[in-house]
Amino acid sequence: MPKYCANLTWLFTERPLLERFAAAKEAGFDAVEILSPYDVNAQDIVNELAQYELKMALINCPPPNYTGGDQGFAAIPGVEDRFRRDFKRSLRYAKTLGAQHLHVMSGVAEGPDAREVLIDNLRWATAEAPKQSLTIEPINPDTMPGYFMNDFELARDIIDAVNAPNLRLQFDAFHAAKITGDVMTCWSACRDLTVHVQVAQAPDRNEPGPGVIDFPTFFAALDADGYAGWVSGEYKPKADTADGLDWIAPA
């Protein structure tokens, strides 16, 4: 049976961030993820996690670009020093929060130079943090135009090239549907690499209920394949978050 996680960047936004932990616990979640927790005092988040007996599943790296620049730059040539500096800051947050996974974002880039920069940066990062699970996530071009990590075969290529035990795949069913049009086939091809799963229904990124993606079949496949990681709801609720949580009822 899948272990369900709430993405507090997307869910329970009817409340301030520090009040969303209580809402997640009340709804039956045992873990949360926050894409960018850097504006909040880390100890305040630690206190909420402890009070409601929640685990922190994942945060993103790098911290946000307050100048309005692109998200991530691990694949962008010429800013390797910045990547390493900001990675260390993200790693400190991840350790403080007990985050199981740290998602490294590639940023907007293209071509062989970007591929080599991403591989070099990830080789450095995996060696710098050998006990921290790092992930990369293919993101569809409609959601993030120009984003380098936009294909599941590319993700496998990068993971194979880095060849580090602490770098694996973050599988988002919504992005898989948008990129490949066939979530189940994509999952079958990627399950051996996957350590974290995120879900939202396509095409509008709402609750993972009836629609393009057959989520009961997908969740059954996770069980059948022995997937033991978190399944995180990362979606835009159609209304109040609590009114759209039927998808976790089987748990």
Coordinates of N, CA and C in Angstrom, one line a residue:
M1 N 0.8 -1.2 0.0 CA 0.0 0.0 0.0 C 0.9 1.2 0.0
P2 N 0.6 2.2 -0.9 CA 1.5 3.4 -1.0 C 1.5 4.2 0.3
K3 N 2.6 4.8 0.6 CA 2.7 5.7 1.7 C 2.5 7.1 1.2
Y4 N 1.5 7.8 1.7 CA 1.1 9.1 1.1 C 1.7 10.3 1.9
C5 N 2.1 11.3 1.1 CA 2.8 12.5 1.5 C 2.1 13.7 1.0
A6 N 2.0 14.8 1.7 CA 1.4 16.0 1.3 C 2.4 17.1 0.9
N7 N 2.3 17.6 -0.3 CA 3.2 18.7 -0.7 C 2.6 20.0 -0.2
L8 N 3.2 20.6 0.9 CA 2.6 21.7 1.5 C 2.8 23.0 0.8
T9 N 3.6 23.0 -0.3 CA 3.7 24.2 -1.2 C 2.4 24.3 -2.0
W10 N 1.7 23.1 -2.3 CA 0.6 23.1 -3.1 C -0.7 22.9 -2.4
L11 N -0.7 22.1 -1.3 CA -1.9 21.7 -0.6 C -2.1 22.5 0.7
F12 N -3.3 22.6 1.1 CA -3.7 23.3 2.4 C -3.2 24.8 2.4
T13 N -3.2 25.4 1.2 CA -2.8 26.8 1.1 C -3.9 27.7 1.6
E14 N -5.0 27.2 2.0 CA -6.0 28.0 2.7 C -5.4 28.5 4.1
R15 N -4.3 28.0 4.5 CA -3.7 28.3 5.8 C -2.3 28.8 5.6
P16 N -1.7 29.6 6.5 CA -0.3 29.9 6.5 C 0.5 28.6 6.5
L17 N 1.7 28.7 6.0 CA 2.6 27.5 5.9 C 2.7 26.7 7.2
L18 N 3.0 27.4 8.3 CA 3.2 26.7 9.5 C 2.0 26.0 10.1
E19 N 0.8 26.4 9.6 CA -0.4 25.8 10.0 C -0.8 24.6 9.1
R20 N -0.1 24.4 8.1 CA -0.4 23.3 7.2 C 0.0 21.9 7.7
F21 N 1.0 21.9 8.6 CA 1.4 20.6 9.1 C 0.3 19.9 9.9
A22 N -0.4 20.7 10.7 CA -1.5 20.1 11.5 C -2.6 19.6 10.5
A23 N -2.9 20.4 9.5 CA -3.9 20.0 8.5 C -3.5 18.7 7.8
A24 N -2.3 18.6 7.5 CA -1.8 17.3 6.8 C -1.9 16.1 7.7
K25 N -1.6 16.3 9.0 CA -1.7 15.2 9.9 C -3.2 14.8 10.1
E26 N -4.0 15.8 10.3 CA -5.4 15.6 10.5 C -6.0 14.8 9.3
A27 N -5.5 15.1 8.1 CA -6.0 14.4 6.9 C -5.5 13.0 6.7
G28 N -4.5 12.6 7.5 CA -4.0 11.3 7.5 C -2.7 11.1 6.8
F29 N -2.0 12.2 6.5 CA -0.6 12.1 5.9 C 0.4 11.8 7.0
D30 N 1.4 11.1 6.7 CA 2.5 10.8 7.6 C 3.8 11.5 7.3
A31 N 3.8 12.2 6.1 CA 5.0 12.9 5.6 C 4.5 14.1 4.8
V32 N 5.4 15.1 4.7 CA 5.2 16.3 3.9 C 6.4 16.6 3.1
E33 N 6.3 17.4 2.1 CA 7.4 18.0 1.4 C 7.1 19.4 1.1
I34 N 8.2 20.2 1.1 CA 8.0 21.7 0.8 C 9.1 22.0 -0.2
L35 N 8.6 22.6 -1.3 CA 9.5 22.8 -2.5 C 10.6 23.8 -2.1
S36 N 10.2 24.8 -1.4 CA 11.2 25.9 -1.1 C 11.0 26.4 0.3
P37 N 11.6 25.8 1.3 CA 11.3 26.1 2.7 C 12.2 27.3 3.2
Y38 N 13.0 27.9 2.3 CA 14.1 28.7 2.8 C 13.7 30.0 3.4
D39 N 12.4 30.5 3.2 CA 12.0 31.7 3.8 C 11.5 31.5 5.2
V40 N 11.5 30.3 5.7 CA 10.9 30.0 7.0 C 12.1 29.5 7.9
N41 N 12.1 30.0 9.1 CA 13.1 29.5 10.1 C 13.0 28.0 10.2
A42 N 14.2 27.4 9.9 CA 14.2 25.9 9.9 C 13.7 25.3 11.2
Q43 N 14.1 25.9 12.3 CA 13.7 25.4 13.6 C 12.1 25.4 13.8
D44 N 11.5 26.4 13.2 CA 10.0 26.4 13.3 C 9.4 25.2 12.5
I45 N 10.0 24.9 11.4 CA 9.5 23.7 10.7 C 9.8 22.4 11.4
V46 N 11.0 22.3 12.0 CA 11.4 21.2 12.8 C 10.4 21.0 14.0
N47 N 10.0 22.1 14.6 CA 9.0 22.0 15.7 C 7.7 21.5 15.2
E48 N 7.2 21.9 14.0 CA 6.0 21.4 13.5 C 6.0 19.9 13.2
L49 N 7.1 19.5 12.6 CA 7.3 18.1 12.2 C 7.3 17.3 13.5
A50 N 7.9 17.7 14.5 CA 8.0 17.0 15.8 C 6.6 16.9 16.4
Q51 N 5.9 18.1 16.5 CA 4.6 18.1 17.2 C 3.6 17.2 16.6
Y52 N 3.6 17.1 15.2 CA 2.6 16.3 14.5 C 3.2 15.0 14.0
E53 N 4.4 14.6 14.5 CA 5.0 13.3 14.1 C 5.0 13.1 12.6
L54 N 5.5 14.1 11.9 CA 5.5 14.0 10.4 C 7.0 13.9 10.0
K55 N 7.2 13.2 8.9 CA 8.6 13.2 8.3 C 8.6 14.2 7.1
M56 N 9.8 14.8 6.9 CA 10.0 15.6 5.8 C 10.6 14.8 4.6
A57 N 9.8 14.6 3.6 CA 10.2 13.7 2.5 C 11.2 14.3 1.5
L58 N 11.0 15.7 1.2 CA 11.8 16.2 0.1 C 11.7 17.8 0.2
I59 N 12.8 18.4 -0.2 CA 12.9 19.8 -0.5 C 13.6 20.0 -1.8
N60 N 13.5 21.1 -2.4 CA 14.2 21.4 -3.7 C 15.5 22.1 -3.5
C61 N 16.4 22.0 -4.4 CA 17.7 22.7 -4.5 C 17.8 23.3 -5.9
P62 N 18.1 24.5 -6.0 CA 18.7 25.5 -5.0 C 17.6 26.3 -4.4
P63 N 18.0 27.2 -3.4 CA 17.0 28.1 -2.9 C 16.5 29.0 -4.0
P64 N 15.3 29.7 -3.8 CA 14.7 30.4 -4.9 C 15.5 31.6 -5.3
N65 N 15.4 31.9 -6.6 CA 16.0 33.1 -7.2 C 15.1 34.3 -7.0
Y66 N 15.4 35.1 -6.1 CA 14.5 36.3 -5.8 C 14.6 37.4 -6.9
T67 N 15.5 37.2 -7.8 CA 15.6 38.2 -8.9 C 14.6 37.8 -10.1
G68 N 13.9 36.7 -9.9 CA 13.0 36.3 -11.0 C 13.7 35.5 -12.0
G69 N 14.8 35.0 -11.8 CA 15.5 34.1 -12.7 C 14.9 32.7 -12.8
D70 N 15.5 31.9 -13.6 CA 15.0 30.5 -13.8 C 15.2 29.7 -12.6
Q71 N 14.3 28.7 -12.4 CA 14.5 27.8 -11.3 C 15.6 26.7 -11.6
G72 N 16.6 26.8 -10.7 CA 17.7 25.8 -10.9 C 18.7 26.3 -11.9
F73 N 19.9 25.7 -11.7 CA 21.0 26.1 -12.6 C 22.1 25.0 -12.6
A74 N 21.8 23.8 -12.2 CA 22.8 22.7 -12.2 C 23.3 22.3 -13.6
A75 N 22.5 22.7 -14.6 CA 23.0 22.4 -16.0 C 23.4 23.6 -16.8
I76 N 23.5 24.7 -16.1 CA 23.9 26.0 -16.8 C 25.4 26.2 -16.8
P77 N 26.0 26.2 -17.9 CA 27.5 26.5 -17.9 C 27.8 27.9 -17.4
G78 N 28.9 27.9 -16.7 CA 29.4 29.2 -16.2 C 29.0 29.6 -14.8
V79 N 28.1 28.9 -14.2 CA 27.7 29.2 -12.8 C 27.9 28.0 -11.9
E80 N 29.0 27.3 -12.2 CA 29.3 26.1 -11.3 C 29.6 26.5 -9.9
D81 N 30.3 27.6 -9.7 CA 30.6 28.0 -8.3 C 29.3 28.4 -7.6
R82 N 28.4 29.1 -8.2 CA 27.1 29.4 -7.6 C 26.4 28.2 -7.3
F83 N 26.3 27.2 -8.2 CA 25.6 25.9 -7.9 C 26.2 25.3 -6.6
R84 N 27.5 25.2 -6.5 CA 28.1 24.5 -5.3 C 27.8 25.3 -4.1
R85 N 27.9 26.6 -4.1 CA 27.6 27.4 -2.9 C 26.2 27.2 -2.5
D86 N 25.2 27.3 -3.4 CA 23.8 27.2 -3.0 C 23.5 25.7 -2.7
F87 N 24.1 24.8 -3.3 CA 23.9 23.4 -2.9 C 24.2 23.2 -1.4
K88 N 25.3 23.7 -1.0 CA 25.7 23.6 0.4 C 24.7 24.2 1.3
R89 N 24.1 25.3 0.9 CA 23.0 25.9 1.8 C 21.8 25.0 1.8
S90 N 21.4 24.5 0.6 CA 20.3 23.6 0.6 C 20.6 22.3 1.4
L91 N 21.8 21.8 1.4 CA 22.1 20.6 2.1 C 22.0 20.9 3.6
R92 N 22.4 22.1 4.1 CA 22.2 22.4 5.5 C 20.7 22.4 5.9
Y93 N 19.9 22.9 5.1 CA 18.4 22.9 5.3 C 17.9 21.4 5.4
A94 N 18.4 20.7 4.4 CA 17.9 19.3 4.3 C 18.3 18.5 5.6
K95 N 19.5 18.7 6.0 CA 20.0 18.0 7.2 C 19.2 18.5 8.4
T96 N 19.0 19.8 8.6 CA 18.2 20.3 9.7 C 16.8 19.8 9.8
L97 N 16.2 19.7 8.6 CA 14.8 19.3 8.5 C 14.6 17.8 8.5
G98 N 15.7 17.1 8.3 CA 15.7 15.6 8.2 C 15.1 15.2 6.9
A99 N 15.2 16.0 5.8 CA 14.6 15.7 4.5 C 15.3 14.4 3.9
Q100 N 14.4 13.5 3.6 CA 14.9 12.3 3.0 C 15.6 12.5 1.6
H101 N 15.0 13.3 0.8 CA 15.5 13.6 -0.5 C 15.7 15.1 -0.8
L102 N 16.7 15.4 -1.6 CA 17.0 16.7 -2.0 C 16.9 16.7 -3.5
H103 N 15.9 17.4 -4.1 CA 15.7 17.5 -5.5 C 16.6 18.6 -6.1
V104 N 17.5 18.2 -7.0 CA 18.4 19.1 -7.7 C 17.8 19.5 -9.0
M105 N 17.6 20.8 -9.2 CA 17.0 21.3 -10.4 C 18.0 21.8 -11.4
S106 N 17.8 21.4 -12.6 CA 18.8 21.6 -13.7 C 18.8 23.1 -14.2
G107 N 17.6 23.7 -14.3 CA 17.4 25.0 -14.9 C 17.3 24.9 -16.4
V108 N 17.1 26.1 -17.0 CA 16.9 26.2 -18.4 C 18.3 26.2 -19.2
A109 N 18.4 25.2 -20.0 CA 19.7 25.0 -20.7 C 19.4 24.0 -21.8
E110 N 20.4 23.9 -22.8 CA 20.3 22.9 -23.8 C 21.6 22.5 -24.4
G111 N 21.7 21.4 -25.0 CA 22.9 21.0 -25.7 C 23.9 20.2 -24.9
P112 N 24.9 19.7 -25.6 CA 25.9 18.8 -24.9 C 26.7 19.5 -23.8
D113 N 26.9 20.8 -23.9 CA 27.7 21.5 -22.8 C 26.8 21.4 -21.5
A114 N 25.5 21.6 -21.6 CA 24.7 21.6 -20.5 C 24.7 20.2 -19.9
R115 N 24.6 19.2 -20.7 CA 24.7 17.8 -20.2 C 25.9 17.6 -19.4
E116 N 27.1 18.0 -19.9 CA 28.3 17.7 -19.2 C 28.4 18.5 -17.9
V117 N 27.9 19.8 -17.9 CA 27.9 20.6 -16.7 C 27.0 19.9 -15.6
L118 N 25.9 19.4 -16.0 CA 25.0 18.8 -15.1 C 25.6 17.5 -14.5
I119 N 26.3 16.7 -15.4 CA 27.0 15.5 -14.9 C 28.1 15.9 -13.9
D120 N 28.9 16.9 -14.2 CA 30.0 17.3 -13.4 C 29.4 17.8 -12.0
N121 N 28.4 18.6 -12.1 CA 27.8 19.2 -10.8 C 27.2 18.1 -10.0
L122 N 26.6 17.1 -10.6 CA 26.0 16.0 -9.8 C 27.0 15.1 -9.3
R123 N 28.1 14.9 -10.0 CA 29.2 14.1 -9.5 C 29.8 14.7 -8.2
W124 N 30.0 16.1 -8.3 CA 30.5 16.8 -7.2 C 29.5 16.7 -6.0
A125 N 28.2 16.9 -6.3 CA 27.2 17.0 -5.2 C 27.0 15.6 -4.5
T126 N 27.0 14.5 -5.3 CA 26.9 13.2 -4.7 C 28.1 12.9 -3.8
A127 N 29.3 13.4 -4.2 CA 30.5 13.1 -3.4 C 30.5 14.1 -2.2
E128 N 30.0 15.3 -2.3 CA 29.9 16.2 -1.2 C 28.9 15.8 -0.2
A129 N 27.9 15.1 -0.6 CA 26.8 14.7 0.4 C 26.5 13.2 0.2
P130 N 27.5 12.3 0.5 CA 27.3 10.9 0.2 C 26.1 10.2 1.0
K131 N 25.7 10.8 2.1 CA 24.6 10.2 2.9 C 23.3 10.8 2.6
Q132 N 23.2 11.8 1.7 CA 22.0 12.5 1.3 C 21.5 11.9 0.0
S133 N 20.2 11.5 0.0 CA 19.6 11.1 -1.3 C 19.3 12.3 -2.1
L134 N 19.8 12.3 -3.3 CA 19.6 13.3 -4.3 C 18.7 12.8 -5.4
T135 N 17.8 13.7 -6.0 CA 17.0 13.3 -7.1 C 17.0 14.3 -8.2
I136 N 16.7 13.8 -9.4 CA 16.5 14.6 -10.5 C 15.1 14.3 -11.1
E137 N 14.4 15.2 -11.6 CA 13.0 15.0 -12.0 C 12.7 15.6 -13.4
P138 N 12.3 14.8 -14.4 CA 11.9 15.3 -15.7 C 10.6 16.1 -15.5
I139 N 10.7 17.3 -16.1 CA 9.6 18.3 -16.0 C 9.2 18.6 -17.5
N140 N 7.9 18.6 -17.7 CA 7.4 18.7 -19.1 C 7.6 20.2 -19.6
P141 N 7.8 20.3 -20.9 CA 8.1 21.7 -21.5 C 7.0 22.7 -21.4
D142 N 5.7 22.2 -21.3 CA 4.6 23.2 -21.1 C 4.7 23.8 -19.8
T143 N 5.0 23.1 -18.7 CA 5.0 23.6 -17.4 C 6.2 24.5 -17.2
M144 N 7.4 24.1 -17.7 CA 8.6 24.8 -17.6 C 9.4 24.8 -18.9
P145 N 9.1 25.8 -19.8 CA 9.7 25.8 -21.1 C 11.2 25.9 -21.0
G146 N 11.9 25.1 -21.8 CA 13.4 25.2 -21.8 C 14.1 24.5 -20.7
Y147 N 13.4 23.9 -19.8 CA 14.0 23.2 -18.7 C 14.8 22.0 -19.2
F148 N 16.1 21.9 -18.8 CA 16.9 20.9 -19.4 C 16.5 19.5 -19.2
M149 N 16.1 19.2 -17.9 CA 15.8 17.8 -17.6 C 14.3 17.6 -17.9
N150 N 14.0 17.3 -19.2 CA 12.7 17.3 -19.7 C 12.3 16.0 -20.3
D151 N 13.0 14.9 -20.0 CA 12.8 13.6 -20.7 C 13.3 12.5 -19.8
F152 N 12.6 11.4 -19.7 CA 12.9 10.3 -18.8 C 14.1 9.5 -19.3
E153 N 14.3 9.4 -20.6 CA 15.5 8.7 -21.1 C 16.7 9.6 -20.8
L154 N 16.6 10.9 -20.9 CA 17.7 11.8 -20.5 C 18.0 11.6 -19.0
A155 N 17.0 11.5 -18.2 CA 17.3 11.3 -16.7 C 18.1 10.0 -16.5
R156 N 17.7 8.9 -17.2 CA 18.4 7.7 -17.0 C 19.9 7.8 -17.5
D157 N 20.1 8.5 -18.6 CA 21.4 8.8 -19.1 C 22.3 9.5 -18.1
I158 N 21.7 10.6 -17.5 CA 22.4 11.3 -16.5 C 22.8 10.5 -15.3
I159 N 21.8 9.8 -14.8 CA 22.0 9.0 -13.6 C 23.1 7.9 -13.9
D160 N 23.0 7.3 -15.0 CA 24.0 6.3 -15.4 C 25.4 6.9 -15.5
A161 N 25.5 8.1 -16.1 CA 26.8 8.8 -16.2 C 27.4 9.2 -14.9
V162 N 26.5 9.7 -14.0 CA 27.1 10.1 -12.7 C 27.5 8.9 -11.9
N163 N 26.7 7.8 -12.0 CA 27.0 6.5 -11.4 C 27.3 6.7 -9.9
A164 N 26.4 7.2 -9.1 CA 26.5 7.4 -7.7 C 25.3 6.8 -7.0
P165 N 25.4 6.0 -5.9 CA 24.3 5.3 -5.3 C 23.3 6.3 -4.7
N166 N 23.6 7.5 -4.5 CA 22.7 8.4 -3.8 C 22.1 9.4 -4.8
L167 N 22.1 9.1 -6.1 CA 21.4 9.9 -7.1 C 20.4 9.0 -7.8
R168 N 19.1 9.3 -7.7 CA 18.0 8.5 -8.3 C 17.0 9.4 -8.9
L169 N 15.9 8.8 -9.3 CA 14.8 9.5 -10.1 C 13.7 9.9 -9.2
Q170 N 13.2 11.1 -9.4 CA 11.9 11.6 -8.9 C 10.8 11.5 -10.0
F171 N 9.9 10.6 -9.8 CA 8.9 10.3 -10.9 C 7.6 11.0 -10.6
D172 N 7.3 11.9 -11.4 CA 6.0 12.7 -11.3 C 5.1 12.2 -12.4
A173 N 3.9 11.6 -11.9 CA 3.0 11.0 -12.9 C 2.4 12.1 -13.8
F174 N 2.2 13.3 -13.3 CA 1.7 14.3 -14.2 C 2.6 14.7 -15.3
H175 N 3.9 14.8 -14.9 CA 4.9 15.1 -16.0 C 5.1 13.9 -16.9
A176 N 5.0 12.7 -16.4 CA 5.1 11.5 -17.2 C 4.0 11.5 -18.3
A177 N 2.8 11.9 -17.9 CA 1.7 11.9 -18.8 C 1.9 13.0 -19.9
K178 N 2.4 14.1 -19.5 CA 2.6 15.2 -20.4 C 3.7 14.9 -21.4
I179 N 4.8 14.3 -20.9 CA 6.0 14.0 -21.7 C 5.8 12.8 -22.6
T180 N 5.2 11.7 -22.1 CA 5.2 10.5 -22.8 C 3.8 10.1 -23.3
G181 N 2.8 10.6 -22.6 CA 1.4 10.2 -22.9 C 1.0 8.8 -22.4
D182 N 1.9 8.1 -21.7 CA 1.7 6.7 -21.3 C 2.4 6.5 -19.9
V183 N 1.7 6.9 -18.8 CA 2.3 6.8 -17.5 C 2.7 5.4 -17.1
M184 N 1.9 4.4 -17.5 CA 2.2 3.0 -17.0 C 3.4 2.5 -17.7
T185 N 3.6 2.7 -19.0 CA 4.8 2.3 -19.7 C 6.0 3.0 -19.2
C186 N 5.8 4.3 -19.0 CA 6.9 5.1 -18.4 C 7.3 4.6 -17.1
W187 N 6.4 4.3 -16.2 CA 6.7 3.8 -14.9 C 7.4 2.5 -15.0
S188 N 7.0 1.6 -15.9 CA 7.7 0.3 -16.0 C 9.1 0.5 -16.4
A189 N 9.4 1.5 -17.3 CA 10.7 1.7 -17.7 C 11.6 2.4 -16.7
C190 N 11.0 3.0 -15.7 CA 11.7 3.9 -14.7 C 11.7 3.4 -13.3
R191 N 10.9 2.3 -13.0 CA 10.7 2.0 -11.6 C 12.0 1.6 -10.9
D192 N 13.0 1.0 -11.7 CA 14.2 0.6 -11.0 C 15.0 1.8 -10.5
L193 N 14.8 3.0 -11.1 CA 15.6 4.2 -10.7 C 14.8 5.0 -9.7
T194 N 13.6 4.8 -9.4 CA 12.7 5.7 -8.7 C 12.8 5.6 -7.2
V195 N 13.0 6.7 -6.5 CA 12.9 6.7 -5.0 C 11.9 7.6 -4.5
H196 N 11.2 8.4 -5.3 CA 10.2 9.3 -4.8 C 9.2 9.5 -6.0
V197 N 7.9 9.5 -5.6 CA 6.8 9.6 -6.6 C 5.9 10.8 -6.2
Q198 N 5.5 11.6 -7.2 CA 4.5 12.7 -7.1 C 3.4 12.5 -8.0
V199 N 2.2 12.9 -7.6 CA 1.0 12.6 -8.4 C 0.1 13.9 -8.5
A200 N -0.5 14.0 -9.7 CA -1.5 15.0 -10.0 C -2.2 14.5 -11.3
Q201 N -3.5 14.8 -11.5 CA -4.1 14.4 -12.7 C -3.8 15.3 -13.8
A202 N -3.7 14.8 -15.0 CA -3.5 15.5 -16.2 C -4.8 15.8 -16.9
P203 N -5.0 16.9 -17.6 CA -4.0 17.9 -18.0 C -3.9 19.1 -17.1
D204 N -4.8 19.2 -16.1 CA -4.9 20.5 -15.4 C -4.2 20.5 -14.0
R205 N -3.5 19.4 -13.7 CA -2.7 19.2 -12.5 C -3.6 19.4 -11.2
N206 N -4.8 18.8 -11.3 CA -5.7 18.8 -10.1 C -5.5 17.4 -9.3
E207 N -6.4 17.2 -8.4 CA -6.4 16.0 -7.6 C -6.3 14.7 -8.5
P208 N -5.6 13.7 -8.0 CA -5.4 12.5 -8.8 C -6.6 11.6 -8.7
G209 N -7.7 12.1 -9.2 CA -8.9 11.3 -9.3 C -9.1 10.8 -10.7
P210 N -10.4 10.5 -11.1 CA -10.7 10.0 -12.4 C -10.2 11.0 -13.5
G211 N -9.7 10.5 -14.6 CA -9.2 11.4 -15.6 C -8.2 10.6 -16.6
V212 N -7.3 11.4 -17.1 CA -6.3 10.8 -18.1 C -5.5 9.7 -17.5
I213 N -5.0 9.9 -16.3 CA -4.2 8.9 -15.6 C -5.1 8.0 -14.8
D214 N -4.9 6.7 -15.0 CA -5.7 5.7 -14.2 C -5.0 5.5 -12.9
F215 N -5.3 6.3 -11.9 CA -4.5 6.2 -10.7 C -4.7 4.9 -9.9
P216 N -5.9 4.3 -9.8 CA -6.0 3.0 -9.1 C -5.1 2.0 -9.7
T217 N -4.9 2.0 -11.0 CA -4.0 1.0 -11.7 C -2.6 1.4 -11.4
F218 N -2.3 2.7 -11.4 CA -0.9 3.2 -11.1 C -0.5 2.8 -9.7
F219 N -1.4 3.1 -8.7 CA -1.1 2.8 -7.3 C -0.9 1.3 -7.1
A220 N -1.8 0.5 -7.8 CA -1.6 -1.0 -7.7 C -0.3 -1.4 -8.3
A221 N 0.2 -0.8 -9.4 CA 1.5 -1.1 -9.9 C 2.6 -0.8 -9.0
L222 N 2.5 0.3 -8.2 CA 3.5 0.7 -7.2 C 3.6 -0.5 -6.2
D223 N 2.5 -1.0 -5.8 CA 2.4 -2.1 -4.8 C 3.1 -3.3 -5.4
A224 N 2.6 -3.7 -6.6 CA 3.1 -4.9 -7.2 C 4.6 -4.9 -7.5
D225 N 5.1 -3.7 -7.7 CA 6.5 -3.6 -8.0 C 7.4 -3.4 -6.8
G226 N 6.7 -3.4 -5.6 CA 7.4 -3.2 -4.4 C 8.0 -1.9 -4.1
Y227 N 7.4 -0.8 -4.7 CA 7.8 0.5 -4.4 C 7.5 0.9 -2.9
A228 N 8.6 1.3 -2.2 CA 8.4 1.5 -0.8 C 8.6 3.0 -0.4
G229 N 8.7 3.9 -1.4 CA 8.9 5.3 -1.1 C 7.6 6.0 -0.9
W230 N 7.7 7.3 -0.8 CA 6.5 8.2 -0.6 C 5.8 8.4 -1.9
V231 N 4.5 8.6 -1.8 CA 3.7 9.1 -3.0 C 3.1 10.4 -2.6
S232 N 3.6 11.5 -3.1 CA 3.3 12.8 -2.7 C 2.3 13.5 -3.6
G233 N 1.2 14.0 -3.0 CA 0.2 14.8 -3.7 C 0.8 16.2 -4.0
E234 N 1.1 16.5 -5.3 CA 1.6 17.8 -5.7 C 0.7 18.3 -6.8
Y235 N -0.4 18.9 -6.4 CA -1.4 19.3 -7.3 C -2.1 20.6 -6.8
K236 N -2.9 21.1 -7.7 CA -3.7 22.3 -7.4 C -5.1 21.8 -7.1
P237 N -5.5 21.9 -5.8 CA -6.9 21.5 -5.4 C -7.9 22.3 -6.2
K238 N -9.0 21.6 -6.6 CA -10.0 22.3 -7.3 C -10.8 23.3 -6.4
A239 N -10.8 23.0 -5.1 CA -11.5 23.8 -4.1 C -10.7 23.7 -2.8
D240 N -11.4 23.6 -1.7 CA -10.7 23.4 -0.4 C -9.9 22.1 -0.5
T241 N -8.7 22.1 0.0 CA -7.9 20.9 -0.1 C -8.5 19.7 0.5
A242 N -9.1 19.8 1.7 CA -9.7 18.7 2.4 C -10.9 18.1 1.7
D243 N -11.5 18.8 0.8 CA -12.6 18.3 0.0 C -12.2 17.4 -1.1
G244 N -10.9 17.4 -1.4 CA -10.4 16.6 -2.6 C -9.4 15.5 -2.2
L245 N -9.6 14.9 -1.1 CA -8.6 13.9 -0.6 C -9.1 12.5 -0.7
D246 N -10.2 12.3 -1.5 CA -10.7 10.9 -1.7 C -9.6 10.0 -2.3
W247 N -8.7 10.5 -3.0 CA -7.7 9.7 -3.7 C -6.8 8.9 -2.7
I248 N -6.7 9.4 -1.4 CA -5.9 8.6 -0.4 C -6.8 7.7 0.4
A249 N -8.1 7.7 0.2 CA -9.0 6.9 1.0 C -8.6 5.4 1.1
P250 N -8.1 4.8 0.0 CA -7.7 3.4 0.2 C -6.6 3.1 1.2
A251 N -5.8 4.2 1.6 CA -4.8 4.0 2.6 C -5.4 3.9 4.0

